[in-house]
C-alpha cells in the first residue's frame, strides 16, 4: 500500500463495516454505524498528535502530565454523506470547529459539482480532518481538499470509510501530502462509478432518501 494511505484492520471496524455493507441494514442503524466507525477511525488517525508536558496538581500532589499541544482542529464533512461522520469524530475532539463543503457527483460525467463552502475563519491555524464515507473516482475528495488548501490550514487528513483503488490512485496523485485513512479498500468501480462491493449510495442510505 502507498506510504500515505492507512487501511484499518481493527476487528471492531471490520465487524461494523460488515453490517454497514448489508443492503438490509435500515437507515437508523446505518447512521449509527457510520458514526461509530468514524469514532474508531478518528482514534487511530489522531495517534500522531503532538503532546506536551504540563504540571497539574492531583488531590495528592503536584505531577507532570502530557496533554495535546495546540488543540486547534477542524472537521470538514463533504455534504451530504460526510455529515454522517461528524458526530463520531467530534465525540473525540469536541472543541473542533466544523466547516462544510457541498459537492455532488454529476451522474453522467461523475465530476464533482460544488454548491457550498463555509470554513472556519481561522482555518489557517487548524489541523483539518476532511470526512466523507466514500472515495470512488476521487473527484469529490480531491476538489474538497483543493478548496481547503487555498486557505492554508496547518495540516489536512482525509478520512473515508470505503475507498476504490481508482480513488486512492487519483487522490494520492493529486494530494501526495495528505494522509488518507480508510476502513476498507474495495475491488473496483462499476460502470456507474459505484464502489464494488461497496455499500451503495452512502448519502441515500444515511438519510433514507431512496
Ligand atoms: C458521494 C460520496 C462522495 C462521492 C464520492 O456523494 O459521499 O462525496 O459520492 O464519489 P467520487 O469519489 O467519485 O467523487 P454524492 O455525490 O452521491 O453526494 P451526496 O453525498 O450528496 O449524496
Ligand atoms: N458514492 C457513493 O455514495 N457510493 C459509491 O459507491 C460511489 C460514490
PDB file of C-alpha atoms and ligand atoms in Angstrom:
ATOM      1  CA  UNK A   1       0.000   0.000   0.000  1.00  0.00           C
ATOM      2  CA  UNK A   2       1.065   3.593  -0.624  1.00  0.00           C
ATOM      3  CA  UNK A   3       3.063   5.226   2.127  1.00  0.00           C
ATOM      4  CA  UNK A   4       0.467   7.871   2.964  1.00  0.00           C
ATOM      5  CA  UNK A   5      -2.543   5.513   2.974  1.00  0.00           C
ATOM      6  CA  UNK A   6      -3.700   3.637   6.091  1.00  0.00           C
ATOM      7  CA  UNK A   7      -6.264   0.845   5.786  1.00  0.00           C
ATOM      8  CA  UNK A   8      -7.635  -0.169   9.173  1.00  0.00           C
ATOM      9  CA  UNK A   9      -7.889  -3.809  10.175  1.00  0.00           C
ATOM     10  CA  UNK A  10      -9.291  -3.437  13.692  1.00  0.00           C
ATOM     11  CA  UNK A  11     -11.876  -6.199  14.351  1.00  0.00           C
ATOM     12  CA  UNK A  12     -14.460  -3.702  15.668  1.00  0.00           C
ATOM     13  CA  UNK A  13     -14.205  -1.640  12.483  1.00  0.00           C
ATOM     14  CA  UNK A  14     -14.403  -4.764  10.286  1.00  0.00           C
ATOM     15  CA  UNK A  15     -17.439  -6.041  12.172  1.00  0.00           C
ATOM     16  CA  UNK A  16     -19.334  -2.741  11.995  1.00  0.00           C
ATOM     17  CA  UNK A  17     -18.441  -2.424   8.315  1.00  0.00           C
ATOM     18  CA  UNK A  18     -19.877  -5.881   7.603  1.00  0.00           C
ATOM     19  CA  UNK A  19     -23.276  -4.696   8.895  1.00  0.00           C
ATOM     20  CA  UNK A  20     -22.971  -1.371   7.084  1.00  0.00           C
ATOM     21  CA  UNK A  21     -22.495  -3.096   3.724  1.00  0.00           C
ATOM     22  CA  UNK A  22     -25.614  -5.259   4.159  1.00  0.00           C
ATOM     23  CA  UNK A  23     -28.436  -3.938   1.970  1.00  0.00           C
ATOM     24  CA  UNK A  24     -30.968  -4.932   4.641  1.00  0.00           C
ATOM     25  CA  UNK A  25     -29.467  -2.646   7.295  1.00  0.00           C
ATOM     26  CA  UNK A  26     -32.016   0.127   7.919  1.00  0.00           C
ATOM     27  CA  UNK A  27     -31.121   3.843   7.816  1.00  0.00           C
ATOM     28  CA  UNK A  28     -31.286   4.251  11.586  1.00  0.00           C
ATOM     29  CA  UNK A  29     -28.665   1.523  12.140  1.00  0.00           C
ATOM     30  CA  UNK A  30     -26.657   2.667   9.123  1.00  0.00           C
ATOM     31  CA  UNK A  31     -26.337   6.192  10.562  1.00  0.00           C
ATOM     32  CA  UNK A  32     -25.282   4.878  13.960  1.00  0.00           C
ATOM     33  CA  UNK A  33     -22.664   2.569  12.407  1.00  0.00           C
ATOM     34  CA  UNK A  34     -21.171   5.315  10.202  1.00  0.00           C
ATOM     35  CA  UNK A  35     -20.791   7.436  13.304  1.00  0.00           C
ATOM     36  CA  UNK A  36     -19.241   4.629  15.393  1.00  0.00           C
ATOM     37  CA  UNK A  37     -16.779   3.715  12.633  1.00  0.00           C
ATOM     38  CA  UNK A  38     -15.822   7.400  12.328  1.00  0.00           C
ATOM     39  CA  UNK A  39     -15.032   7.486  16.061  1.00  0.00           C
ATOM     40  CA  UNK A  40     -12.841   4.396  15.843  1.00  0.00           C
ATOM     41  CA  UNK A  41     -11.045   5.765  12.774  1.00  0.00           C
ATOM     42  CA  UNK A  42     -10.505   9.118  14.461  1.00  0.00           C
ATOM     43  CA  UNK A  43      -8.915   7.376  17.442  1.00  0.00           C
ATOM     44  CA  UNK A  44      -6.287   5.907  15.122  1.00  0.00           C
ATOM     45  CA  UNK A  45      -5.918   8.933  12.868  1.00  0.00           C
ATOM     46  CA  UNK A  46      -5.093  11.176  15.830  1.00  0.00           C
ATOM     47  CA  UNK A  47      -2.322   8.871  17.064  1.00  0.00           C
ATOM     48  CA  UNK A  48       0.398  11.260  15.876  1.00  0.00           C
ATOM     49  CA  UNK A  49      -0.989  14.426  17.502  1.00  0.00           C
ATOM     50  CA  UNK A  50       1.857  16.185  19.306  1.00  0.00           C
ATOM     51  CA  UNK A  51       1.707  16.237  23.109  1.00  0.00           C
ATOM     52  CA  UNK A  52       3.428  18.473  25.620  1.00  0.00           C
ATOM     53  CA  UNK A  53       4.197  18.161  29.295  1.00  0.00           C
ATOM     54  CA  UNK A  54       2.390  20.374  31.814  1.00  0.00           C
ATOM     55  CA  UNK A  55       2.273  20.466  35.581  1.00  0.00           C
ATOM     56  CA  UNK A  56      -1.033  19.872  37.396  1.00  0.00           C
ATOM     57  CA  UNK A  57      -1.993  19.115  40.947  1.00  0.00           C
ATOM     58  CA  UNK A  58      -3.886  15.924  41.815  1.00  0.00           C
ATOM     59  CA  UNK A  59      -5.667  15.700  45.195  1.00  0.00           C
ATOM     60  CA  UNK A  60      -2.421  14.071  46.398  1.00  0.00           C
ATOM     61  CA  UNK A  61       0.473  16.068  44.926  1.00  0.00           C
ATOM     62  CA  UNK A  62       1.859  18.057  42.015  1.00  0.00           C
ATOM     63  CA  UNK A  63       2.756  15.981  38.968  1.00  0.00           C
ATOM     64  CA  UNK A  64       3.774  16.338  35.332  1.00  0.00           C
ATOM     65  CA  UNK A  65       1.281  15.062  32.746  1.00  0.00           C
ATOM     66  CA  UNK A  66       1.039  15.092  28.958  1.00  0.00           C
ATOM     67  CA  UNK A  67      -1.736  16.792  27.062  1.00  0.00           C
ATOM     68  CA  UNK A  68      -2.324  17.549  23.400  1.00  0.00           C
ATOM     69  CA  UNK A  69      -0.302  20.548  22.270  1.00  0.00           C
ATOM     70  CA  UNK A  70      -2.093  23.278  20.291  1.00  0.00           C
ATOM     71  CA  UNK A  71      -5.512  21.642  20.158  1.00  0.00           C
ATOM     72  CA  UNK A  72      -6.918  23.580  17.226  1.00  0.00           C
ATOM     73  CA  UNK A  73      -8.684  21.230  14.881  1.00  0.00           C
ATOM     74  CA  UNK A  74     -11.428  21.395  12.283  1.00  0.00           C
ATOM     75  CA  UNK A  75     -13.696  18.739  10.858  1.00  0.00           C
ATOM     76  CA  UNK A  76     -14.887  19.322   7.301  1.00  0.00           C
ATOM     77  CA  UNK A  77     -17.555  16.928   6.012  1.00  0.00           C
ATOM     78  CA  UNK A  78     -18.234  16.728   2.288  1.00  0.00           C
ATOM     79  CA  UNK A  79     -22.024  17.140   2.030  1.00  0.00           C
ATOM     80  CA  UNK A  80     -24.159  15.250   2.246  1.00  0.00           C
ATOM     81  CA  UNK A  81     -22.800  11.880   3.242  1.00  0.00           C
ATOM     82  CA  UNK A  82     -19.815  13.289   5.145  1.00  0.00           C
ATOM     83  CA  UNK A  83     -22.270  14.720   7.691  1.00  0.00           C
ATOM     84  CA  UNK A  84     -22.800  11.167   8.905  1.00  0.00           C
ATOM     85  CA  UNK A  85     -19.203  11.068  10.206  1.00  0.00           C
ATOM     86  CA  UNK A  86     -19.149  14.426  12.027  1.00  0.00           C
ATOM     87  CA  UNK A  87     -20.690  13.371  15.308  1.00  0.00           C
ATOM     88  CA  UNK A  88     -18.424  10.339  15.566  1.00  0.00           C
ATOM     89  CA  UNK A  89     -15.259  12.387  15.037  1.00  0.00           C
ATOM     90  CA  UNK A  90     -16.316  15.288  17.225  1.00  0.00           C
ATOM     91  CA  UNK A  91     -17.075  12.840  20.060  1.00  0.00           C
ATOM     92  CA  UNK A  92     -13.284  12.544  20.413  1.00  0.00           C
ATOM     93  CA  UNK A  93     -12.340  16.129  19.531  1.00  0.00           C
ATOM     94  CA  UNK A  94     -15.288  18.141  20.886  1.00  0.00           C
ATOM     95  CA  UNK A  95     -13.559  21.508  20.573  1.00  0.00           C
ATOM     96  CA  UNK A  96     -13.003  21.079  16.825  1.00  0.00           C
ATOM     97  CA  UNK A  97     -14.696  23.675  14.619  1.00  0.00           C
ATOM     98  CA  UNK A  98     -16.859  22.325  11.829  1.00  0.00           C
ATOM     99  CA  UNK A  99     -16.713  23.555   8.231  1.00  0.00           C
ATOM    100  CA  UNK A 100     -18.849  22.325   5.332  1.00  0.00           C
ATOM    101  CA  UNK A 101     -18.150  21.704   1.669  1.00  0.00           C
ATOM    102  CA  UNK A 102     -21.117  20.911  -0.560  1.00  0.00           C
ATOM    103  CA  UNK A 103     -20.319  18.746  -3.579  1.00  0.00           C
ATOM    104  CA  UNK A 104     -22.346  16.270  -5.545  1.00  0.00           C
ATOM    105  CA  UNK A 105     -21.281  13.979  -8.329  1.00  0.00           C
ATOM    106  CA  UNK A 106     -22.877  14.655 -11.680  1.00  0.00           C
ATOM    107  CA  UNK A 107     -24.454  11.289 -12.512  1.00  0.00           C
ATOM    108  CA  UNK A 108     -23.414  11.482 -16.190  1.00  0.00           C
ATOM    109  CA  UNK A 109     -19.885  12.857 -16.029  1.00  0.00           C
ATOM    110  CA  UNK A 110     -19.098  11.633 -12.466  1.00  0.00           C
ATOM    111  CA  UNK A 111     -17.378  15.007 -11.973  1.00  0.00           C
ATOM    112  CA  UNK A 112     -17.978  16.858  -8.691  1.00  0.00           C
ATOM    113  CA  UNK A 113     -20.162  19.966  -8.739  1.00  0.00           C
ATOM    114  CA  UNK A 114     -19.543  22.405  -5.889  1.00  0.00           C
ATOM    115  CA  UNK A 115     -22.549  24.182  -4.363  1.00  0.00           C
ATOM    116  CA  UNK A 116     -21.410  25.282  -0.890  1.00  0.00           C
ATOM    117  CA  UNK A 117     -18.270  26.103   1.047  1.00  0.00           C
ATOM    118  CA  UNK A 118     -18.138  27.535   4.563  1.00  0.00           C
ATOM    119  CA  UNK A 119     -14.965  27.011   6.554  1.00  0.00           C
ATOM    120  CA  UNK A 120     -13.821  28.300   9.960  1.00  0.00           C
ATOM    121  CA  UNK A 121     -12.253  31.770   9.624  1.00  0.00           C
ATOM    122  CA  UNK A 122      -9.103  30.724  11.438  1.00  0.00           C
ATOM    123  CA  UNK A 123      -8.644  27.504   9.441  1.00  0.00           C
ATOM    124  CA  UNK A 124      -5.074  28.641   8.761  1.00  0.00           C
ATOM    125  CA  UNK A 125      -4.251  27.778  12.388  1.00  0.00           C
ATOM    126  CA  UNK A 126      -6.030  24.419  12.402  1.00  0.00           C
ATOM    127  CA  UNK A 127      -5.390  20.747  11.646  1.00  0.00           C
ATOM    128  CA  UNK A 128      -8.219  19.675   9.353  1.00  0.00           C
ATOM    129  CA  UNK A 129      -9.953  16.308   9.068  1.00  0.00           C
ATOM    130  CA  UNK A 130     -11.905  16.048   5.819  1.00  0.00           C
ATOM    131  CA  UNK A 131     -14.541  13.328   6.126  1.00  0.00           C
ATOM    132  CA  UNK A 132     -16.613  11.508   3.513  1.00  0.00           C
ATOM    133  CA  UNK A 133     -17.683   7.852   3.700  1.00  0.00           C
ATOM    134  CA  UNK A 134     -16.858   7.139   0.030  1.00  0.00           C
ATOM    135  CA  UNK A 135     -13.782   7.732  -2.140  1.00  0.00           C
ATOM    136  CA  UNK A 136     -14.906   6.415  -5.533  1.00  0.00           C
ATOM    137  CA  UNK A 137     -13.329   8.176  -8.547  1.00  0.00           C
ATOM    138  CA  UNK A 138     -11.719  10.511  -6.018  1.00  0.00           C
ATOM    139  CA  UNK A 139     -13.119  13.625  -7.709  1.00  0.00           C
ATOM    140  CA  UNK A 140     -15.085  14.931  -4.706  1.00  0.00           C
ATOM    141  CA  UNK A 141     -12.278  14.348  -2.195  1.00  0.00           C
ATOM    142  CA  UNK A 142      -9.679  15.901  -4.495  1.00  0.00           C
ATOM    143  CA  UNK A 143     -11.816  19.000  -5.068  1.00  0.00           C
ATOM    144  CA  UNK A 144     -12.679  19.417  -1.383  1.00  0.00           C
ATOM    145  CA  UNK A 145      -9.035  19.212  -0.333  1.00  0.00           C
ATOM    146  CA  UNK A 146      -8.017  21.657  -3.103  1.00  0.00           C
ATOM    147  CA  UNK A 147     -10.599  24.153  -1.782  1.00  0.00           C
ATOM    148  CA  UNK A 148      -9.291  23.791   1.767  1.00  0.00           C
ATOM    149  CA  UNK A 149      -5.646  24.099   0.685  1.00  0.00           C
ATOM    150  CA  UNK A 150      -6.441  27.566  -0.730  1.00  0.00           C
ATOM    151  CA  UNK A 151      -6.927  28.680   2.924  1.00  0.00           C
ATOM    152  CA  UNK A 152      -3.539  27.278   4.041  1.00  0.00           C
ATOM    153  CA  UNK A 153      -4.529  25.109   7.030  1.00  0.00           C
ATOM    154  CA  UNK A 154      -1.785  23.779   9.317  1.00  0.00           C
ATOM    155  CA  UNK A 155      -2.385  20.226   8.043  1.00  0.00           C
ATOM    156  CA  UNK A 156      -5.044  18.116   6.321  1.00  0.00           C
ATOM    157  CA  UNK A 157      -6.008  14.449   6.750  1.00  0.00           C
ATOM    158  CA  UNK A 158      -8.661  12.680   4.697  1.00  0.00           C
ATOM    159  CA  UNK A 159     -10.883  10.020   6.286  1.00  0.00           C
ATOM    160  CA  UNK A 160     -13.239   7.783   4.306  1.00  0.00           C
ATOM    161  CA  UNK A 161     -14.935   4.525   5.190  1.00  0.00           C
ATOM    162  CA  UNK A 162     -14.634   2.760   1.819  1.00  0.00           C
ATOM    163  CA  UNK A 163     -12.197   3.594  -0.977  1.00  0.00           C
ATOM    164  CA  UNK A 164     -11.865   2.248  -4.505  1.00  0.00           C
ATOM    165  CA  UNK A 165      -8.349   1.661  -5.894  1.00  0.00           C
ATOM    166  CA  UNK A 166      -9.135   4.218  -8.625  1.00  0.00           C
ATOM    167  CA  UNK A 167      -9.963   6.832  -5.975  1.00  0.00           C
ATOM    168  CA  UNK A 168      -6.813   6.145  -3.961  1.00  0.00           C
ATOM    169  CA  UNK A 169      -4.690   6.386  -7.109  1.00  0.00           C
ATOM    170  CA  UNK A 170      -6.227   9.699  -8.189  1.00  0.00           C
ATOM    171  CA  UNK A 171      -6.295  11.231  -4.699  1.00  0.00           C
ATOM    172  CA  UNK A 172      -2.709  10.383  -3.767  1.00  0.00           C
ATOM    173  CA  UNK A 173      -1.539  11.679  -7.160  1.00  0.00           C
ATOM    174  CA  UNK A 174      -3.381  14.978  -6.692  1.00  0.00           C
ATOM    175  CA  UNK A 175      -2.549  15.382  -2.977  1.00  0.00           C
ATOM    176  CA  UNK A 176       0.520  13.282  -2.136  1.00  0.00           C
ATOM    177  CA  UNK A 177       0.999  15.343   1.033  1.00  0.00           C
ATOM    178  CA  UNK A 178      -2.408  14.440   2.535  1.00  0.00           C
ATOM    179  CA  UNK A 179      -2.601  11.211   4.579  1.00  0.00           C
ATOM    180  CA  UNK A 180      -5.620   9.048   3.753  1.00  0.00           C
ATOM    181  CA  UNK A 181      -7.329   6.792   6.306  1.00  0.00           C
ATOM    182  CA  UNK A 182      -9.914   4.225   5.214  1.00  0.00           C
ATOM    183  CA  UNK A 183     -11.732   1.360   6.848  1.00  0.00           C
ATOM    184  CA  UNK A 184     -11.649  -0.699   3.642  1.00  0.00           C
ATOM    185  CA  UNK A 185     -10.092  -0.717   0.202  1.00  0.00           C
ATOM    186  CA  UNK A 186     -12.550  -2.391  -2.163  1.00  0.00           C
ATOM    187  CA  UNK A 187     -12.134  -4.130  -5.512  1.00  0.00           C
ATOM    188  CA  UNK A 188     -13.108  -1.618  -8.181  1.00  0.00           C
ATOM    189  CA  UNK A 189     -15.653   0.841  -9.547  1.00  0.00           C
ATOM    190  CA  UNK A 190     -18.531  -0.378 -11.684  1.00  0.00           C
ATOM    191  CA  UNK A 191     -19.647   1.257 -14.949  1.00  0.00           C
ATOM    192  CA  UNK A 192     -21.798   3.740 -12.988  1.00  0.00           C
ATOM    193  CA  UNK A 193     -18.911   4.804 -10.763  1.00  0.00           C
ATOM    194  CA  UNK A 194     -20.155   2.885  -7.710  1.00  0.00           C
ATOM    195  CA  UNK A 195     -17.706   1.056  -5.488  1.00  0.00           C
ATOM    196  CA  UNK A 196     -17.809  -2.763  -5.747  1.00  0.00           C
ATOM    197  CA  UNK A 197     -18.762  -4.431  -3.437  1.00  0.00           C
ATOM    198  CA  UNK A 198     -19.180  -1.115  -1.557  1.00  0.00           C
ATOM    199  CA  UNK A 199     -22.339  -0.256   0.330  1.00  0.00           C
ATOM    200  CA  UNK A 200     -24.405   1.531  -2.324  1.00  0.00           C
ATOM    201  CA  UNK A 201     -25.174   5.239  -2.174  1.00  0.00           C
ATOM    202  CA  UNK A 202     -23.921   6.439   1.212  1.00  0.00           C
ATOM    203  CA  UNK A 203     -25.973   9.672   1.228  1.00  0.00           C
ATOM    204  CA  UNK A 204     -29.202   7.892   0.363  1.00  0.00           C
ATOM    205  CA  UNK A 205     -28.604   5.201   2.980  1.00  0.00           C
ATOM    206  CA  UNK A 206     -27.725   7.714   5.738  1.00  0.00           C
ATOM    207  CA  UNK A 207     -30.689   9.981   5.047  1.00  0.00           C
ATOM    208  CA  UNK A 208     -33.145   7.362   3.791  1.00  0.00           C
ATOM    209  CA  UNK A 209     -33.735   9.198   0.530  1.00  0.00           C
ATOM    210  CA  UNK A 210     -34.163   6.131  -1.697  1.00  0.00           C
TER     211      UNK A 210
HETATM  212  C1  LIG B   1     -20.850  10.526  -2.767  1.00  0.00           C
HETATM  213  C2  LIG B   1     -19.868  10.399  -1.638  1.00  0.00           C
HETATM  214  C3  LIG B   1     -18.705  11.225  -2.122  1.00  0.00           C
HETATM  215  C4  LIG B   1     -18.732  10.992  -3.618  1.00  0.00           C
HETATM  216  C5  LIG B   1     -17.657  10.025  -3.954  1.00  0.00           C
HETATM  217  O1  LIG B   1     -21.522  11.723  -2.719  1.00  0.00           O
HETATM  218  O2  LIG B   1     -20.380  10.806  -0.401  1.00  0.00           O
HETATM  219  O3  LIG B   1     -18.822  12.604  -1.826  1.00  0.00           O
HETATM  220  O4  LIG B   1     -20.021  10.425  -3.927  1.00  0.00           O
HETATM  221  O5  LIG B   1     -17.548   9.873  -5.326  1.00  0.00           O
HETATM  222  P1  LIG B   1     -16.265  10.369  -6.126  1.00  0.00           P
HETATM  223  O6  LIG B   1     -15.066   9.893  -5.363  1.00  0.00           O
HETATM  224  O7  LIG B   1     -16.411   9.652  -7.442  1.00  0.00           O
HETATM  225  O8  LIG B   1     -16.317  11.850  -6.265  1.00  0.00           O
HETATM  226  P2  LIG B   1     -22.693  12.118  -3.748  1.00  0.00           P
HETATM  227  O9  LIG B   1     -22.117  12.793  -4.943  1.00  0.00           O
HETATM  228  O10 LIG B   1     -23.523  10.903  -4.009  1.00  0.00           O
HETATM  229  O11 LIG B   1     -23.493  13.224  -2.981  1.00  0.00           O
HETATM  230  P3  LIG B   1     -24.364  13.106  -1.641  1.00  0.00           P
HETATM  231  O12 LIG B   1     -23.397  12.789  -0.510  1.00  0.00           O
HETATM  232  O13 LIG B   1     -24.926  14.480  -1.528  1.00  0.00           O
HETATM  233  O14 LIG B   1     -25.389  12.054  -1.817  1.00  0.00           O
HETATM  234  N1  LIG B   2     -20.791   7.457  -3.889  1.00  0.00           N
HETATM  235  C1  LIG B   2     -21.473   6.598  -3.093  1.00  0.00           C
HETATM  236  O1  LIG B   2     -22.259   7.014  -2.239  1.00  0.00           O
HETATM  237  N2  LIG B   2     -21.268   5.285  -3.279  1.00  0.00           N
HETATM  238  C2  LIG B   2     -20.400   4.799  -4.184  1.00  0.00           C
HETATM  239  O2  LIG B   2     -20.257   3.565  -4.294  1.00  0.00           O
HETATM  240  C3  LIG B   2     -19.712   5.722  -5.005  1.00  0.00           C
HETATM  241  C4  LIG B   2     -19.916   7.058  -4.813  1.00  0.00           C
END
